[in-house]
PDB file of C-alpha atoms in Angstrom:
ATOM      1  CA  MET A   1      -9.044  -7.620 204.741  1.00 77.00           C
ATOM      2  CA  LYS A   2     -10.599  -9.981 202.253  1.00 51.00           C
ATOM      3  CA  LYS A   3     -13.012  -7.303 201.195  1.00 54.00           C
ATOM      4  CA  SER A   4     -10.608  -5.515 198.879  1.00 57.00           C
ATOM      5  CA  LEU A   5     -10.142  -6.840 195.353  1.00 56.00           C
ATOM      6  CA  VAL A   6      -7.705  -9.437 196.680  1.00 50.00           C
ATOM      7  CA  GLY A   7      -9.470 -12.709 196.028  1.00 43.00           C
ATOM      8  CA  ALA A   8     -12.156 -11.090 193.916  1.00 44.00           C
ATOM      9  CA  LEU A   9     -11.416 -13.343 190.940  1.00 37.00           C
ATOM     10  CA  PHE A  10     -12.615 -16.216 193.102  1.00 36.00           C
ATOM     11  CA  GLY A  11     -15.734 -14.167 193.788  1.00 37.00           C
ATOM     12  CA  VAL A  12     -16.320 -13.823 190.049  1.00 36.00           C
ATOM     13  CA  LEU A  13     -16.343 -17.587 189.699  1.00 31.00           C
ATOM     14  CA  LEU A  14     -18.964 -17.776 192.430  1.00 33.00           C
ATOM     15  CA  LEU A  15     -21.105 -14.891 191.221  1.00 33.00           C
ATOM     16  CA  GLY A  16     -20.854 -15.197 187.460  1.00 31.00           C
ATOM     17  CA  ALA A  17     -21.290 -12.056 185.359  1.00 30.00           C
ATOM     18  CA  THR A  18     -21.646  -8.893 187.416  1.00 30.00           C
ATOM     19  CA  ALA A  19     -22.010  -6.238 184.739  1.00 30.00           C
ATOM     20  CA  ALA A  20     -25.675  -5.660 185.545  1.00 29.00           C
ATOM     21  CA  PRO A  21     -26.761  -4.380 188.956  1.00 28.00           C
ATOM     22  CA  ALA A  22     -27.800  -7.157 191.301  1.00 30.00           C
ATOM     23  CA  THR A  23     -29.307  -7.306 194.751  1.00 30.00           C
ATOM     24  CA  ALA A  24     -28.665 -10.049 197.276  1.00 33.00           C
ATOM     25  CA  LEU A  25     -31.787 -10.452 199.392  1.00 33.00           C
ATOM     26  CA  GLY A  26     -31.124 -10.518 203.113  1.00 35.00           C
ATOM     27  CA  ASP A  27     -32.793 -12.099 206.106  1.00 35.00           C
ATOM     28  CA  THR A  28     -36.571 -11.794 205.935  1.00 32.00           C
ATOM     29  CA  ALA A  29     -37.006 -11.658 209.688  1.00 34.00           C
ATOM     30  CA  THR A  30     -33.640 -11.415 211.389  1.00 36.00           C
ATOM     31  CA  SER A  31     -35.023  -9.332 214.216  1.00 38.00           C
ATOM     32  CA  GLN A  32     -38.145  -7.592 215.397  1.00 39.00           C
ATOM     33  CA  HIS A  33     -36.515  -4.279 214.574  1.00 42.00           C
ATOM     34  CA  ALA A  34     -35.833  -5.332 211.006  1.00 40.00           C
ATOM     35  CA  ALA A  35     -39.378  -6.614 210.603  1.00 41.00           C
ATOM     36  CA  LYS A  36     -40.846  -3.261 211.646  1.00 48.00           C
ATOM     37  CA  VAL A  37     -38.664  -1.147 209.373  1.00 47.00           C
ATOM     38  CA  LYS A  38     -40.201   0.205 206.222  1.00 52.00           C
ATOM     39  CA  PRO A  39     -37.016   0.394 204.140  1.00 56.00           C
ATOM     40  CA  ARG A  40     -36.204   3.422 202.094  1.00 67.00           C
ATOM     41  CA  ALA A  41     -35.392   2.764 198.474  1.00 73.00           C
ATOM     42  CA  VAL A  42     -31.693   1.942 198.826  1.00 93.00           C
ATOM     43  CA  SER A  43     -29.840   2.435 195.547  1.00 97.00           C
ATOM     44  CA  PHE A  44     -26.351   2.898 194.128  1.00 98.00           C
ATOM     45  CA  ALA A  45     -26.695   6.691 193.885  1.00 98.00           C
ATOM     46  CA  GLY A  46     -23.682   8.333 195.497  1.00 98.00           C
ATOM     47  CA  THR A  47     -21.564   5.190 195.585  1.00 98.00           C
ATOM     48  CA  VAL A  48     -18.303   4.940 193.664  1.00 98.00           C
ATOM     49  CA  ALA A  49     -16.072   2.233 192.248  1.00 98.00           C
ATOM     50  CA  LEU A  50     -12.336   2.401 192.910  1.00 98.00           C
ATOM     51  CA  SER A  51      -9.694   0.404 191.049  1.00 95.00           C
ATOM     52  CA  ASN A  52      -9.679  -2.248 193.775  1.00 94.00           C
ATOM     53  CA  CYS A  53     -12.517  -1.403 196.171  1.00 98.00           C
ATOM     54  CA  SER A  54     -15.865   0.285 196.707  1.00 98.00           C
ATOM     55  CA  GLY A  55     -16.655   3.659 198.260  1.00 98.00           C
ATOM     56  CA  SER A  56     -19.118   6.532 198.454  1.00 98.00           C
ATOM     57  CA  VAL A  57     -19.396  10.302 198.268  1.00 98.00           C
ATOM     58  CA  VAL A  58     -20.178  11.328 201.836  1.00 98.00           C
ATOM     59  CA  ARG A  59     -21.000  14.428 203.827  1.00 98.00           C
ATOM     60  CA  VAL A  60     -21.459  15.224 207.508  1.00 98.00           C
ATOM     61  CA  PRO A  61     -24.529  17.108 208.780  1.00 97.00           C
ATOM     62  CA  ASN A  62     -22.676  20.453 208.695  1.00 96.00           C
ATOM     63  CA  SER A  63     -21.110  20.069 205.243  1.00 98.00           C
ATOM     64  CA  GLN A  64     -21.939  22.922 202.873  1.00 98.00           C
ATOM     65  CA  PRO A  65     -22.811  22.684 199.152  1.00 98.00           C
ATOM     66  CA  THR A  66     -19.687  24.636 198.242  1.00 98.00           C
ATOM     67  CA  ASP A  67     -17.351  22.396 200.270  1.00 98.00           C
ATOM     68  CA  PRO A  68     -15.020  20.048 198.393  1.00 98.00           C
ATOM     69  CA  ALA A  69     -16.717  16.651 198.438  1.00 98.00           C
ATOM     70  CA  LEU A  70     -15.317  13.670 200.320  1.00 98.00           C
ATOM     71  CA  VAL A  71     -15.113  10.056 199.178  1.00 98.00           C
ATOM     72  CA  MET A  72     -14.970   7.405 201.910  1.00 98.00           C
ATOM     73  CA  SER A  73     -13.458   3.942 201.551  1.00 98.00           C
ATOM     74  CA  ASN A  74     -11.193   1.716 203.662  1.00 98.00           C
ATOM     75  CA  GLY A  75      -7.698   2.471 204.890  1.00 98.00           C
ATOM     76  CA  HIS A  76      -6.591  -0.811 203.342  1.00 98.00           C
ATOM     77  CA  CYS A  77      -7.839   0.451 199.955  1.00 98.00           C
ATOM     78  CA  LEU A  78      -5.326   3.311 199.796  1.00 98.00           C
ATOM     79  CA  GLU A  79      -3.239   3.337 196.602  1.00 97.00           C
ATOM     80  CA  SER A  80      -0.110   3.518 198.785  1.00 95.00           C
ATOM     81  CA  GLY A  81      -0.898   0.139 200.381  1.00 95.00           C
ATOM     82  CA  PHE A  82      -1.943  -0.957 203.855  1.00 97.00           C
ATOM     83  CA  PRO A  83      -1.017   1.547 206.600  1.00 97.00           C
ATOM     84  CA  GLY A  84       0.891  -0.208 209.349  1.00 97.00           C
ATOM     85  CA  PRO A  85      -0.379  -0.487 212.918  1.00 97.00           C
ATOM     86  CA  GLY A  86      -0.306   2.984 214.449  1.00 97.00           C
ATOM     87  CA  GLU A  87       0.183   4.684 211.069  1.00 98.00           C
ATOM     88  CA  VAL A  88      -2.095   7.592 210.155  1.00 98.00           C
ATOM     89  CA  VAL A  89      -2.050   9.264 206.737  1.00 98.00           C
ATOM     90  CA  VAL A  90      -3.122  12.924 206.513  1.00 98.00           C
ATOM     91  CA  ASP A  91      -3.105  15.470 203.698  1.00 98.00           C
ATOM     92  CA  GLN A  92      -1.215  13.355 201.180  1.00 98.00           C
ATOM     93  CA  PRO A  93      -1.498  14.462 197.524  1.00 98.00           C
ATOM     94  CA  SER A  94      -3.536  12.106 195.357  1.00 98.00           C
ATOM     95  CA  THR A  95      -4.988  12.130 191.859  1.00 98.00           C
ATOM     96  CA  ARG A  96      -6.982   8.942 192.308  1.00 98.00           C
ATOM     97  CA  SER A  97     -10.100   8.577 190.166  1.00 98.00           C
ATOM     98  CA  PHE A  98     -13.522   7.277 191.187  1.00 98.00           C
ATOM     99  CA  SER A  99     -16.401   6.097 188.999  1.00 98.00           C
ATOM    100  CA  LEU A 100     -19.570   7.809 190.253  1.00 98.00           C
ATOM    101  CA  LEU A 101     -22.730   5.699 189.979  1.00 98.00           C
ATOM    102  CA  ASN A 102     -26.376   6.683 189.639  1.00 98.00           C
ATOM    103  CA  SER A 103     -29.324   4.938 191.291  1.00 97.00           C
ATOM    104  CA  SER A 104     -29.308   2.033 188.810  1.00 97.00           C
ATOM    105  CA  GLY A 105     -25.572   1.453 189.105  1.00 97.00           C
ATOM    106  CA  SER A 106     -24.562   3.069 185.820  1.00 98.00           C
ATOM    107  CA  LYS A 107     -21.405   5.178 185.708  1.00 98.00           C
ATOM    108  CA  VAL A 108     -22.245   8.838 185.179  1.00 98.00           C
ATOM    109  CA  ALA A 109     -18.903  10.533 185.832  1.00 98.00           C
ATOM    110  CA  THR A 110     -15.274  10.195 186.813  1.00 98.00           C
ATOM    111  CA  LEU A 111     -14.445  12.096 189.981  1.00 98.00           C
ATOM    112  CA  ARG A 112     -10.877  13.017 190.898  1.00 98.00           C
ATOM    113  CA  ALA A 113      -9.140  13.335 194.260  1.00 98.00           C
ATOM    114  CA  SER A 114      -6.909  16.223 195.212  1.00 98.00           C
ATOM    115  CA  LYS A 115      -5.566  14.484 198.309  1.00 98.00           C
ATOM    116  CA  VAL A 116      -5.970  11.748 200.875  1.00 98.00           C
ATOM    117  CA  ALA A 117      -7.412  13.822 203.696  1.00 98.00           C
ATOM    118  CA  TYR A 118      -7.227  10.938 206.182  1.00 98.00           C
ATOM    119  CA  GLY A 119      -6.443   7.237 206.238  1.00 98.00           C
ATOM    120  CA  THR A 120      -5.670   4.602 208.848  1.00 98.00           C
ATOM    121  CA  MET A 121      -6.094   0.968 209.813  1.00 98.00           C
ATOM    122  CA  THR A 122      -5.663   1.635 213.523  1.00 98.00           C
ATOM    123  CA  ASP A 123      -8.815   1.411 215.701  1.00 98.00           C
ATOM    124  CA  THR A 124     -10.831   1.659 212.488  1.00 98.00           C
ATOM    125  CA  ASP A 125     -10.269   1.010 208.762  1.00 98.00           C
ATOM    126  CA  VAL A 126     -11.110   4.143 206.820  1.00 98.00           C
ATOM    127  CA  SER A 127      -9.875   6.491 204.135  1.00 98.00           C
ATOM    128  CA  LEU A 128     -11.276   9.902 203.245  1.00 98.00           C
ATOM    129  CA  TYR A 129     -10.334  11.514 199.939  1.00 98.00           C
ATOM    130  CA  GLU A 130     -10.925  15.201 199.257  1.00 98.00           C
ATOM    131  CA  LEU A 131     -12.164  15.734 195.700  1.00 98.00           C
ATOM    132  CA  THR A 132     -11.557  18.481 193.161  1.00 98.00           C
ATOM    133  CA  SER A 133     -15.360  18.872 192.877  1.00 98.00           C
ATOM    134  CA  THR A 134     -17.799  20.363 195.362  1.00 98.00           C
ATOM    135  CA  TYR A 135     -21.077  18.732 196.396  1.00 98.00           C
ATOM    136  CA  GLN A 136     -22.915  21.435 194.492  1.00 98.00           C
ATOM    137  CA  GLN A 137     -20.970  20.750 191.301  1.00 98.00           C
ATOM    138  CA  ILE A 138     -21.616  17.015 191.529  1.00 98.00           C
ATOM    139  CA  GLU A 139     -25.322  17.449 192.175  1.00 98.00           C
ATOM    140  CA  SER A 140     -25.881  20.085 189.494  1.00 98.00           C
ATOM    141  CA  SER A 141     -23.906  18.176 186.870  1.00 98.00           C
ATOM    142  CA  TYR A 142     -25.048  14.619 187.568  1.00 98.00           C
ATOM    143  CA  GLY A 143     -28.068  14.837 189.877  1.00 97.00           C
ATOM    144  CA  ILE A 144     -26.282  12.825 192.563  1.00 98.00           C
ATOM    145  CA  LYS A 145     -26.429  13.798 196.236  1.00 98.00           C
ATOM    146  CA  ALA A 146     -23.832  12.741 198.785  1.00 98.00           C
ATOM    147  CA  LEU A 147     -24.702  10.145 201.407  1.00 98.00           C
ATOM    148  CA  GLU A 148     -24.840  11.544 204.935  1.00 98.00           C
ATOM    149  CA  LEU A 149     -22.826  10.046 207.772  1.00 98.00           C
ATOM    150  CA  SER A 150     -25.001   9.420 210.808  1.00 98.00           C
ATOM    151  CA  ALA A 151     -23.765  11.117 213.962  1.00 98.00           C
ATOM    152  CA  ASP A 152     -25.261   8.362 216.132  1.00 98.00           C
ATOM    153  CA  HIS A 153     -23.935   4.978 217.235  1.00 97.00           C
ATOM    154  CA  PRO A 154     -25.952   2.269 215.404  1.00 97.00           C
ATOM    155  CA  THR A 155     -27.998  -0.272 217.340  1.00 98.00           C
ATOM    156  CA  GLN A 156     -28.200  -4.045 217.325  1.00 98.00           C
ATOM    157  CA  GLY A 157     -30.975  -5.384 215.102  1.00 98.00           C
ATOM    158  CA  THR A 158     -30.938  -2.425 212.710  1.00 98.00           C
ATOM    159  CA  ALA A 159     -31.799  -3.398 209.136  1.00 98.00           C
ATOM    160  CA  ILE A 160     -28.879  -2.396 206.909  1.00 98.00           C
ATOM    161  CA  SER A 161     -27.722  -2.461 203.302  1.00 98.00           C
ATOM    162  CA  VAL A 162     -24.108  -2.850 202.197  1.00 98.00           C
ATOM    163  CA  VAL A 163     -23.871  -1.121 198.802  1.00 98.00           C
ATOM    164  CA  SER A 164     -20.884  -2.110 196.658  1.00 98.00           C
ATOM    165  CA  GLY A 165     -20.060   0.259 193.818  1.00 98.00           C
ATOM    166  CA  TYR A 166     -17.327  -2.080 192.583  1.00 98.00           C
ATOM    167  CA  TRP A 167     -19.645  -5.056 192.037  1.00 98.00           C
ATOM    168  CA  LYS A 168     -22.871  -3.046 191.630  1.00 98.00           C
ATOM    169  CA  LYS A 169     -24.397  -5.306 194.246  1.00 98.00           C
ATOM    170  CA  ILE A 170     -26.484  -4.606 197.338  1.00 98.00           C
ATOM    171  CA  TYR A 171     -26.425  -6.911 200.368  1.00 98.00           C
ATOM    172  CA  ASN A 172     -29.333  -6.659 202.827  1.00 98.00           C
ATOM    173  CA  CYS A 173     -29.137  -7.978 206.379  1.00 98.00           C
ATOM    174  CA  SER A 174     -29.120  -6.687 209.980  1.00 98.00           C
ATOM    175  CA  ILE A 175     -26.603  -5.669 212.605  1.00 98.00           C
ATOM    176  CA  ASP A 176     -26.089  -8.848 214.614  1.00 98.00           C
ATOM    177  CA  GLY A 177     -24.036  -7.102 217.282  1.00 98.00           C
ATOM    178  CA  PHE A 178     -20.698  -5.446 217.979  1.00 98.00           C
ATOM    179  CA  ALA A 179     -17.196  -6.796 218.518  1.00 98.00           C
ATOM    180  CA  TYR A 180     -15.416  -5.062 221.410  1.00 98.00           C
ATOM    181  CA  ARG A 181     -12.159  -5.649 219.556  1.00 98.00           C
ATOM    182  CA  LEU A 182     -11.731  -7.189 216.118  1.00 98.00           C
ATOM    183  CA  LYS A 183      -8.216  -8.479 215.526  1.00 98.00           C
ATOM    184  CA  GLU A 184      -6.845  -9.431 212.105  1.00 98.00           C
ATOM    185  CA  GLY A 185      -3.152 -10.102 211.691  1.00 97.00           C
ATOM    186  CA  GLU A 186      -1.290  -6.965 212.805  1.00 97.00           C
ATOM    187  CA  TRP A 187      -4.389  -4.796 213.073  1.00 98.00           C
ATOM    188  CA  THR A 188      -6.975  -4.263 215.798  1.00 98.00           C
ATOM    189  CA  TRP A 189     -10.288  -2.390 215.365  1.00 98.00           C
ATOM    190  CA  LYS A 190     -12.636  -1.133 218.059  1.00 98.00           C
ATOM    191  CA  ASP A 191     -16.403  -1.631 218.422  1.00 98.00           C
ATOM    192  CA  SER A 192     -16.808  -3.244 215.000  1.00 98.00           C
ATOM    193  CA  VAL A 193     -20.202  -3.961 213.437  1.00 98.00           C
ATOM    194  CA  ARG A 194     -20.989  -7.662 212.976  1.00 98.00           C
ATOM    195  CA  TYR A 195     -23.487  -8.552 210.239  1.00 98.00           C
ATOM    196  CA  THR A 196     -26.016 -11.336 210.208  1.00 98.00           C
ATOM    197  CA  SER A 197     -25.050 -14.051 207.736  1.00 98.00           C
ATOM    198  CA  ALA A 198     -27.062 -12.687 204.779  1.00 98.00           C
ATOM    199  CA  CYS A 199     -24.398 -10.033 204.143  1.00 98.00           C
ATOM    200  CA  ASP A 200     -21.931 -12.494 202.641  1.00 97.00           C
ATOM    201  CA  THR A 201     -19.695  -9.823 201.134  1.00 97.00           C
ATOM    202  CA  ILE A 202     -16.728 -10.739 198.929  1.00 96.00           C
ATOM    203  CA  GLY A 203     -13.479  -9.248 197.626  1.00 94.00           C
ATOM    204  CA  GLY A 204     -14.083  -5.843 196.049  1.00 96.00           C
ATOM    205  CA  THR A 205     -16.775  -4.815 198.530  1.00 98.00           C
ATOM    206  CA  SER A 206     -14.164  -3.197 200.792  1.00 98.00           C
ATOM    207  CA  GLY A 207     -15.111   0.401 201.495  1.00 98.00           C
ATOM    208  CA  SER A 208     -18.805  -0.042 200.708  1.00 98.00           C
ATOM    209  CA  PRO A 209     -21.074   2.246 202.723  1.00 98.00           C
ATOM    210  CA  VAL A 210     -23.349   0.484 205.203  1.00 98.00           C
ATOM    211  CA  LEU A 211     -26.739   2.214 205.185  1.00 98.00           C
ATOM    212  CA  ASP A 212     -29.419   2.194 207.857  1.00 98.00           C
ATOM    213  CA  GLN A 213     -32.467   1.193 205.809  1.00 97.00           C
ATOM    214  CA  ALA A 214     -34.798   3.329 207.935  1.00 96.00           C
ATOM    215  CA  THR A 215     -32.860   6.593 207.625  1.00 96.00           C
ATOM    216  CA  GLY A 216     -30.756   6.100 204.507  1.00 97.00           C
ATOM    217  CA  LYS A 217     -27.734   7.385 206.446  1.00 98.00           C
ATOM    218  CA  VAL A 218     -24.297   5.759 206.526  1.00 98.00           C
ATOM    219  CA  VAL A 219     -23.567   4.011 209.817  1.00 98.00           C
ATOM    220  CA  ALA A 220     -20.425   2.045 208.910  1.00 98.00           C
ATOM    221  CA  VAL A 221     -17.911   1.148 206.208  1.00 98.00           C
ATOM    222  CA  ASN A 222     -17.594  -2.504 205.168  1.00 98.00           C
ATOM    223  CA  ASN A 223     -14.109  -3.949 205.614  1.00 98.00           C
ATOM    224  CA  THR A 224     -13.531  -7.638 206.370  1.00 98.00           C
ATOM    225  CA  GLY A 225     -14.760 -11.119 207.240  1.00 98.00           C
ATOM    226  CA  ASN A 226     -13.554 -14.497 208.455  1.00 98.00           C
ATOM    227  CA  GLU A 227     -12.965 -16.656 205.381  1.00 97.00           C
ATOM    228  CA  SER A 228     -11.705 -20.019 206.608  1.00 97.00           C
ATOM    229  CA  GLY A 229     -12.211 -20.191 210.360  1.00 97.00           C
ATOM    230  CA  GLU A 230      -8.639 -19.391 211.351  1.00 97.00           C
ATOM    231  CA  GLU A 231      -8.050 -17.336 214.484  1.00 97.00           C
ATOM    232  CA  CYS A 232      -6.916 -13.703 214.224  1.00 98.00           C
ATOM    233  CA  THR A 233      -4.932 -14.195 210.992  1.00 97.00           C
ATOM    234  CA  ASP A 234      -5.020 -12.164 207.771  1.00 96.00           C
ATOM    235  CA  ASN A 235      -8.473 -12.580 206.163  1.00 96.00           C
ATOM    236  CA  ASN A 236      -9.661 -14.335 209.331  1.00 98.00           C
ATOM    237  CA  PRO A 237     -10.463 -11.711 211.968  1.00 98.00           C
ATOM    238  CA  CYS A 238     -11.408 -12.846 215.451  1.00 98.00           C
ATOM    239  CA  GLU A 239     -13.466 -11.105 218.108  1.00 98.00           C
ATOM    240  CA  VAL A 240     -11.859 -10.345 221.463  1.00 98.00           C
ATOM    241  CA  ASP A 241     -14.083  -9.341 224.384  1.00 98.00           C
ATOM    242  CA  GLU A 242     -13.314  -7.168 227.411  1.00 97.00           C
ATOM    243  CA  ASN A 243     -11.912 -10.200 229.265  1.00 97.00           C
ATOM    244  CA  GLY A 244      -9.647 -11.270 226.414  1.00 97.00           C
ATOM    245  CA  GLN A 245     -11.848 -14.181 225.348  1.00 98.00           C
ATOM    246  CA  VAL A 246     -11.489 -14.920 221.638  1.00 98.00           C
ATOM    247  CA  THR A 247     -14.407 -15.910 219.395  1.00 98.00           C
ATOM    248  CA  VAL A 248     -14.085 -17.027 215.766  1.00 98.00           C
ATOM    249  CA  ARG A 249     -17.110 -16.790 213.472  1.00 98.00           C
ATOM    250  CA  GLN A 250     -16.296 -18.380 210.132  1.00 98.00           C
ATOM    251  CA  GLY A 251     -18.181 -16.847 207.208  1.00 97.00           C
ATOM    252  CA  ILE A 252     -19.287 -13.780 209.180  1.00 98.00           C
ATOM    253  CA  ASN A 253     -18.426 -10.299 207.933  1.00 98.00           C
ATOM    254  CA  TYR A 254     -17.785  -6.964 209.589  1.00 98.00           C
ATOM    255  CA  ALA A 255     -17.733  -3.185 209.176  1.00 98.00           C
ATOM    256  CA  GLN A 256     -16.277  -0.218 211.038  1.00 98.00           C
ATOM    257  CA  GLN A 257     -18.598   2.376 212.518  1.00 98.00           C
ATOM    258  CA  THR A 258     -18.459   5.877 211.044  1.00 98.00           C
ATOM    259  CA  TYR A 259     -20.286   8.098 213.564  1.00 98.00           C
ATOM    260  CA  GLY A 260     -16.899   8.936 215.104  1.00 98.00           C
ATOM    261  CA  ILE A 261     -15.815  10.638 211.891  1.00 98.00           C
ATOM    262  CA  VAL A 262     -18.497  13.335 212.175  1.00 98.00           C
ATOM    263  CA  PRO A 263     -16.888  15.412 214.987  1.00 98.00           C
ATOM    264  CA  CYS A 264     -13.585  15.358 213.086  1.00 98.00           C
ATOM    265  CA  VAL A 265     -14.877  17.164 209.985  1.00 98.00           C
ATOM    266  CA  GLY A 266     -14.706  20.913 210.439  1.00 97.00           C
ATOM    267  CA  THR A 267     -15.329  24.068 208.428  1.00 97.00           C
ATOM    268  CA  GLY A 268     -14.753  23.591 204.733  1.00 97.00           C
ATOM    269  CA  ASN A 269     -14.919  19.809 205.170  1.00 97.00           C
ATOM    270  CA  LYS A 270     -11.362  19.823 206.521  1.00 98.00           C
ATOM    271  CA  ILE A 271     -10.326  16.995 208.807  1.00 98.00           C
ATOM    272  CA  ASP A 272      -9.548  18.454 212.246  1.00 98.00           C
ATOM    273  CA  LEU A 273      -8.183  15.774 214.552  1.00 98.00           C
ATOM    274  CA  SER A 274      -7.987  18.284 217.431  1.00 97.00           C
ATOM    275  CA  ALA A 275     -11.686  19.162 217.262  1.00 97.00           C
ATOM    276  CA  PRO A 276     -13.812  18.529 220.381  1.00 96.00           C
ATOM    277  CA  GLY A 277     -15.180  14.995 220.364  1.00 96.00           C
ATOM    278  CA  CYS A 278     -12.817  13.760 217.650  1.00 98.00           C
ATOM    279  CA  ALA A 279     -11.341  10.424 218.693  1.00 96.00           C
ATOM    280  CA  LEU A 280      -9.836   9.296 215.385  1.00 98.00           C
ATOM    281  CA  PRO A 281      -6.207   8.183 215.753  1.00 98.00           C
ATOM    282  CA  LYS A 282      -3.667  10.945 215.226  1.00 97.00           C
ATOM    283  CA  PRO A 283      -0.296  10.733 213.444  1.00 95.00           C
TER     284      PRO A 283
END
């Protein structure tokens, strides 16, 4: 999980000053799909900075303006520390704060959590915080709309943007493919998104939303990458296929798909792990 703030000081040395918004240009022609896409204007609007990670204010298609808003990040970004294998956190009180950014990457507000609605590092790497503010309150006060989670499985070759609220940096690349299983230390994730090399994310980008450039919807949450070429160790995830064959891709980074969250968000934006179609791990 190199994409949390662990190791970010090294990233500062590489990047230099990061106070101003910056954009890392991605592959110019990584695939025919990417070449045909007319990208929407991807910005920082709706993203947030955590104390150690990135995140975003998100909604599902059926979320209502009066629902308490949700912030999505990684399970390994939880203030309580990394959940162990098989551990699922639900409805835990939290007063965590989030810096809400506008389109240019400037902070416009501090949002506050009321609880950790859901968090895990099993099968996926995600956390969902319920806020004390509704979507309507956030939009009317700050002009910021939530990012919508796509209900569809993303496709190989899709042009994407990884938007880091922590670093105020946007990485543009494409979905190179999917890892049947991604194993890192004690943890294993399913059907992970593999980026093309242009998305060379660093510490602090953990939890960044991954946006489909054509739709502007969130298709994944950024979470890790292989730093030094080791096999299946911490900060060096490996891919494992259906036959158990292991592949190591040094310098390549990954995200966890988010379409599976959509069926698990019910009335009032409450997480319902028993809802039809919800396959998120249960406590």
